[in-house]
Short mmCIF file of C-alpha atoms in Angstrom, two decimals:
data_model
loop_
_atom_site.label_atom_id
_atom_site.label_comp_id
_atom_site.label_asym_id
_atom_site.label_seq_id
_atom_site.Cartn_x
_atom_site.Cartn_y
_atom_site.Cartn_z
CA MET W 20 -32.50 36.50 -92.30
CA SER W 21 -30.23 36.42 -95.31
CA GLY W 22 -32.56 34.15 -97.28
CA ARG W 23 -29.89 31.72 -98.48
CA LEU W 24 -32.58 29.01 -98.69
CA ALA W 25 -35.50 31.20 -99.72
CA GLY W 26 -38.05 29.36 -101.84
CA GLN W 27 -36.53 25.96 -101.11
CA ALA W 28 -38.32 22.97 -99.57
CA VAL W 29 -36.15 21.12 -97.06
CA LEU W 30 -36.86 17.68 -95.58
CA ILE W 31 -35.11 16.86 -92.29
CA THR W 32 -35.22 13.46 -90.60
CA GLY W 33 -34.78 13.13 -86.85
CA ALA W 34 -36.07 16.68 -86.46
CA ALA W 35 -37.78 16.37 -83.08
CA ARG W 36 -34.78 17.46 -81.05
CA GLY W 37 -30.99 17.84 -80.96
CA LEU W 38 -29.16 18.48 -84.21
CA GLY W 39 -32.38 17.96 -86.16
CA ARG W 40 -34.09 20.82 -84.34
CA ALA W 41 -31.03 23.06 -84.58
CA THR W 42 -30.82 22.40 -88.32
CA ALA W 43 -34.53 23.02 -88.82
CA LEU W 44 -34.28 26.38 -87.05
CA ALA W 45 -31.23 27.38 -89.06
CA CYS W 46 -32.98 26.52 -92.32
CA ALA W 47 -36.13 28.37 -91.25
CA ARG W 48 -34.09 31.50 -90.51
CA GLU W 49 -32.66 31.27 -94.03
CA GLY W 50 -36.12 31.28 -95.61
CA ALA W 51 -36.75 27.58 -96.25
CA ASP W 52 -40.06 25.76 -96.07
CA LEU W 53 -39.75 22.59 -94.05
CA VAL W 54 -40.84 18.98 -93.93
CA LEU W 55 -39.93 17.70 -90.47
CA THR W 56 -39.98 14.01 -89.65
CA ASP W 57 -39.10 11.82 -86.70
CA VAL W 58 -39.89 8.31 -85.58
CA CYS W 59 -42.13 9.67 -82.78
CA ALA W 60 -41.87 6.39 -80.87
CA ASP W 61 -39.34 4.36 -78.96
CA LEU W 62 -37.62 1.46 -80.70
CA PRO W 63 -37.10 -1.95 -79.11
CA GLY W 64 -33.40 -2.39 -78.51
CA VAL W 65 -32.58 1.32 -78.17
CA PRO W 66 -31.96 1.89 -74.45
CA TYR W 67 -33.13 5.51 -74.29
CA PRO W 68 -36.25 7.47 -75.29
CA LEU W 69 -36.38 8.70 -78.88
CA GLY W 70 -38.00 11.82 -80.28
CA THR W 71 -41.70 12.28 -79.55
CA THR W 72 -44.62 13.80 -81.40
CA SER W 73 -44.76 16.69 -78.93
CA GLN W 74 -41.06 17.42 -79.46
CA LEU W 75 -41.53 17.37 -83.23
CA ASP W 76 -44.50 19.71 -82.90
CA HIS W 77 -42.39 22.04 -80.75
CA THR W 78 -39.66 22.13 -83.39
CA ALA W 79 -42.33 23.00 -85.97
CA ALA W 80 -43.73 25.78 -83.79
CA LEU W 81 -40.28 27.32 -83.34
CA CYS W 82 -39.73 27.24 -87.10
CA ARG W 83 -43.10 28.81 -87.82
CA GLU W 84 -42.09 31.67 -85.53
CA GLN W 85 -39.28 32.29 -88.03
CA GLY W 86 -41.84 32.53 -90.86
CA ALA W 87 -41.41 29.05 -92.31
CA ALA W 88 -44.23 26.95 -93.72
CA VAL W 89 -43.91 23.61 -91.95
CA LEU W 90 -45.26 20.11 -92.52
CA THR W 91 -44.65 17.40 -89.92
CA THR W 92 -45.05 13.65 -90.20
CA ALA W 93 -43.99 10.58 -88.26
CA MET W 94 -41.54 8.44 -90.22
CA ASP W 95 -39.42 5.42 -89.32
CA VAL W 96 -36.40 5.35 -91.63
CA ARG W 97 -36.32 1.54 -91.32
CA ASP W 98 -39.61 1.34 -93.22
CA GLY W 99 -39.37 2.02 -96.96
CA ASP W 100 -43.12 2.50 -97.32
CA GLN W 101 -43.15 5.19 -94.61
CA VAL W 102 -40.20 6.93 -96.22
CA ARG W 103 -41.86 6.97 -99.65
CA ALA W 104 -45.12 8.21 -98.13
CA ALA W 105 -43.37 11.08 -96.34
CA VAL W 106 -41.56 12.13 -99.51
CA ALA W 107 -44.81 12.01 -101.48
CA LEU W 108 -46.49 14.15 -98.81
CA ALA W 109 -43.67 16.68 -99.04
CA GLN W 110 -43.92 16.86 -102.83
CA GLU W 111 -47.68 17.24 -102.66
CA ARG W 112 -47.41 20.13 -100.20
CA PHE W 113 -44.50 22.04 -101.72
CA GLU W 114 -44.50 20.66 -105.30
CA ARG W 115 -40.75 20.05 -105.13
CA LEU W 116 -38.02 18.95 -102.76
CA ASP W 117 -34.76 20.87 -102.89
CA VAL W 118 -32.82 19.69 -99.85
CA VAL W 119 -32.78 16.53 -97.76
CA VAL W 120 -30.95 16.29 -94.44
CA ASN W 121 -30.45 12.70 -93.30
CA ASN W 122 -30.11 13.30 -89.58
CA ALA W 123 -32.07 10.40 -88.05
CA GLY W 124 -29.77 8.14 -86.07
CA ILE W 125 -29.15 6.26 -82.85
CA ALA W 126 -26.02 6.03 -80.69
CA ALA W 127 -26.90 2.84 -78.86
CA PRO W 128 -27.02 -0.12 -78.32
CA SER W 129 -23.28 0.37 -77.82
CA GLY W 130 -20.73 0.22 -75.06
CA ARG W 131 -19.44 -3.33 -75.56
CA PRO W 132 -16.51 -4.85 -77.45
CA VAL W 133 -17.19 -6.06 -80.96
CA HIS W 134 -17.37 -9.76 -80.07
CA GLU W 135 -20.14 -9.13 -77.55
CA ILE W 136 -22.53 -7.39 -79.96
CA SER W 137 -25.60 -9.45 -80.80
CA GLU W 138 -26.95 -9.98 -84.31
CA GLU W 139 -30.03 -7.95 -83.39
CA GLU W 140 -27.99 -5.03 -82.04
CA TRP W 141 -25.74 -4.95 -85.10
CA SER W 142 -28.67 -5.08 -87.50
CA LEU W 143 -30.59 -2.36 -85.65
CA MET W 144 -27.66 0.09 -85.71
CA LEU W 145 -26.98 -0.36 -89.42
CA ASP W 146 -30.67 -0.34 -90.32
CA VAL W 147 -31.22 3.08 -88.74
CA ASP W 148 -27.89 4.85 -89.19
CA LEU W 149 -26.91 3.60 -92.65
CA SER W 150 -29.77 1.91 -94.47
CA GLY W 151 -32.19 4.60 -93.26
CA ALA W 152 -30.25 7.29 -95.12
CA TRP W 153 -30.09 5.08 -98.22
CA ARG W 154 -33.89 4.61 -98.15
CA VAL W 155 -34.39 8.37 -98.07
CA ILE W 156 -31.90 8.94 -100.89
CA ARG W 157 -33.62 6.24 -102.93
CA ALA W 158 -37.00 7.89 -102.34
CA VAL W 159 -35.90 11.40 -103.37
CA GLY W 160 -33.27 10.62 -106.00
CA ALA W 161 -35.50 10.28 -109.04
CA ALA W 162 -37.47 13.45 -108.31
CA MET W 163 -34.35 15.50 -107.69
CA ALA W 164 -32.76 14.10 -110.84
CA ALA W 165 -35.88 15.02 -112.83
CA GLN W 166 -35.81 18.62 -111.61
CA ARG W 167 -32.02 18.64 -112.19
CA SER W 168 -31.22 20.15 -108.85
CA GLY W 169 -31.01 19.15 -105.22
CA SER W 170 -28.74 18.85 -102.23
CA ILE W 171 -28.59 15.84 -99.91
CA VAL W 172 -26.70 16.26 -96.64
CA ASN W 173 -25.94 13.17 -94.56
CA ILE W 174 -25.15 13.67 -90.88
CA ALA W 175 -22.29 11.30 -90.19
CA SER W 176 -19.84 11.63 -87.28
CA THR W 177 -16.16 11.61 -86.44
CA ALA W 178 -16.98 7.92 -85.92
CA GLY W 179 -17.12 7.81 -89.71
CA LEU W 180 -13.48 8.90 -89.84
CA VAL W 181 -11.82 7.14 -86.90
CA GLY W 182 -12.51 4.16 -84.68
CA TYR W 183 -13.89 4.19 -81.15
CA ARG W 184 -13.60 1.36 -78.69
CA HIS W 185 -16.88 -0.37 -77.80
CA PHE W 186 -18.79 1.36 -80.63
CA ALA W 187 -18.16 -1.02 -83.53
CA GLY W 188 -21.72 -0.92 -84.87
CA TYR W 189 -21.93 2.87 -84.76
CA VAL W 190 -18.46 3.27 -86.29
CA ALA W 191 -19.27 0.80 -89.06
CA ALA W 192 -22.56 2.55 -89.84
CA LYS W 193 -21.02 6.01 -89.98
CA HIS W 194 -18.06 4.86 -92.08
CA GLY W 195 -20.62 3.28 -94.39
CA LEU W 196 -22.58 6.52 -94.53
CA ILE W 197 -19.52 8.38 -95.77
CA GLY W 198 -19.01 5.71 -98.42
CA LEU W 199 -22.66 6.00 -99.41
CA THR W 200 -22.25 9.77 -99.64
CA LYS W 201 -19.36 9.50 -102.08
CA ALA W 202 -20.99 6.83 -104.25
CA ALA W 203 -24.35 8.61 -104.37
CA ALA W 204 -22.60 11.88 -105.25
CA LEU W 205 -21.08 10.26 -108.32
CA ASP W 206 -24.35 8.60 -109.32
CA LEU W 207 -26.34 11.83 -109.08
CA ALA W 208 -23.74 14.33 -110.29
CA PRO W 209 -24.86 14.13 -113.97
CA ALA W 210 -28.31 15.29 -112.82
CA LYS W 211 -26.82 18.24 -110.87
CA VAL W 212 -27.84 16.71 -107.54
CA ARG W 213 -25.20 17.09 -104.84
CA VAL W 214 -24.55 14.70 -101.93
CA ASN W 215 -22.29 15.60 -99.02
CA ALA W 216 -21.70 14.59 -95.42
CA VAL W 217 -21.13 16.50 -92.21
CA CYS W 218 -19.07 14.86 -89.45
CA PRO W 219 -19.81 16.43 -86.06
CA GLY W 220 -17.51 15.81 -83.13
CA SER W 221 -18.64 15.96 -79.51
CA VAL W 222 -21.76 18.15 -79.61
CA ARG W 223 -22.92 19.77 -76.39
CA ASP W 224 -26.36 18.67 -75.20
CA ASP W 225 -28.05 22.07 -75.45
CA ALA W 226 -31.30 22.16 -73.47
CA ALA W 227 -32.80 24.59 -75.99
CA VAL W 228 -32.87 21.84 -78.61
CA GLU W 229 -33.37 19.04 -76.04
CA GLY W 230 -30.11 17.40 -77.07
CA ARG W 231 -29.09 14.21 -75.29
CA MET W 232 -26.77 12.33 -77.65
CA LEU W 233 -23.54 13.14 -75.79
CA ALA W 234 -25.06 12.02 -72.51
CA GLU W 235 -26.19 8.74 -74.08
CA ILE W 236 -22.73 8.07 -75.48
CA ALA W 237 -21.30 8.75 -72.03
CA ARG W 238 -23.84 6.40 -70.46
CA SER W 239 -22.80 3.66 -72.87
CA LEU W 240 -19.20 4.20 -71.76
CA GLU W 241 -20.23 4.24 -68.09
CA VAL W 242 -19.00 7.82 -67.65
CA PRO W 243 -20.87 9.53 -64.77
CA LEU W 244 -23.35 12.10 -66.08
CA ALA W 245 -21.93 14.84 -63.85
CA GLU W 246 -18.52 14.35 -65.46
CA HIS W 247 -19.40 13.61 -69.06
CA GLU W 248 -18.84 17.07 -70.57
CA SER W 249 -15.43 17.45 -68.94
CA ALA W 250 -14.47 13.95 -70.07
CA PHE W 251 -15.23 14.76 -73.73
CA LEU W 252 -13.75 18.25 -73.42
CA ALA W 253 -10.37 16.78 -72.52
CA ALA W 254 -10.10 15.34 -76.04
CA GLN W 255 -10.93 18.63 -77.82
CA PRO W 256 -7.94 20.51 -79.31
CA MET W 257 -9.92 23.77 -79.27
CA ASN W 258 -10.91 23.21 -75.64
CA ALA W 259 -14.62 23.53 -76.38
CA LEU W 260 -17.46 21.22 -77.26
CA VAL W 261 -19.16 21.69 -80.61
CA GLU W 262 -22.42 23.63 -80.39
CA PRO W 263 -25.53 22.42 -82.26
CA GLU W 264 -25.63 25.64 -84.27
CA ASP W 265 -22.07 24.98 -85.49
CA VAL W 266 -23.27 21.80 -87.17
CA ALA W 267 -26.47 23.45 -88.41
CA GLY W 268 -24.41 26.20 -90.05
CA ALA W 269 -22.39 23.61 -91.95
CA VAL W 270 -25.60 21.98 -93.16
CA VAL W 271 -27.00 25.30 -94.36
CA TYR W 272 -23.82 25.93 -96.34
CA LEU W 273 -24.03 22.53 -98.05
CA ALA W 274 -27.74 23.04 -98.71
CA SER W 275 -27.30 26.48 -100.21
CA PRO W 276 -26.16 27.62 -103.68
CA GLU W 277 -22.90 28.77 -102.07
CA SER W 278 -21.70 25.15 -102.28
CA ARG W 279 -22.91 24.53 -105.83
CA GLN W 280 -19.61 22.88 -106.83
CA VAL W 281 -19.28 20.83 -103.64
CA THR W 282 -20.31 17.20 -103.87
CA GLY W 283 -18.97 13.95 -102.50
CA SER W 284 -17.29 15.94 -99.74
CA VAL W 285 -17.02 15.44 -95.99
CA LEU W 286 -17.18 18.59 -93.87
CA THR W 287 -15.83 17.96 -90.39
CA VAL W 288 -17.11 20.06 -87.47
CA ASP W 289 -15.15 18.66 -84.55
CA GLY W 290 -12.87 21.35 -83.15
CA GLY W 291 -9.84 19.61 -84.56
CA PHE W 292 -10.43 16.22 -82.95
CA SER W 293 -9.86 14.18 -86.11
CA ALA W 294 -6.82 16.20 -87.18
CA ARG W 295 -4.57 14.44 -84.68
#
C-alpha cells in the first residue's frame, strides 16, 4: 500500500459489483476509508438484475481485509432524499467527505433505434446515468466547498465521446455526464473542489468483481454470449479488453493529490478505441 488516499473518506455509488467493486478495492489498498452504496434492488424497466445487498456486503468485506473502515448503505440515485441521507450518514461517520465516485449506472433498456425508444425508457436512462450523478454532486458540493477540498470523479464511457447505434439514451446520458463534469468543475474550482470524468471502453466482465456490463450490452445488441468478448475485442486497437483495475487505477489518480491541478478533464481508458 502506498497510501495515496490515506486519511481520506471516499463515497462510491454502484459499489456492489463491477467497476464499483474494483474501485472500492483500489481505494482501500491506498488507505482510504469508504462509504459504499448501491441500489440493492432491481428497477422496473431495467431488463437485468442490479446489485444486491449481499454483493455490497461482499465488497465491504473485501475492503475491510485491506484495512479500510467501511460504511455501507442502500441508495437509489433517482431519489434525492436517499442521496442526501447517505451523504449525511457518511459525514456523521467520517466527519468529512474527500472523494466521490459517481459510478452508479445502467446500460439498458437499449438495443433499439432512437425512434423506437419509449418515453419511460428514455426518462429512466437519463434519471439514473445523468441526473443521478447530478443529485450526488448537489448533495456533496456545499460540504466540499466549505472544507475547500474534494475530488469528484464521474464514470462516463466512450459512449460519452462517440455515438453507438441503438444506444441513443445511453449515449445521450453519458455525453451529458461529460458536460456536467466540465460545468461543475468550473462552478467548484474557486473552492478547490475538482471534478473529472473517466471514460472506460469495453471492460472485461471479471468474475472476481462480478462484472456483467459487457455481457448486458452484448445482449442488447443480440450478440451471442459465447461470442461477445471476441466481438468487442475486434474493435480494440490494442487487441485487449480493458480490465476493471485499469479503470480503478485512473479513478485513484484523479482522487489523489497527484492530480491536484486536474479538473474538468476527461481521462479515457479504452485501449485506443476513441482515437480512431
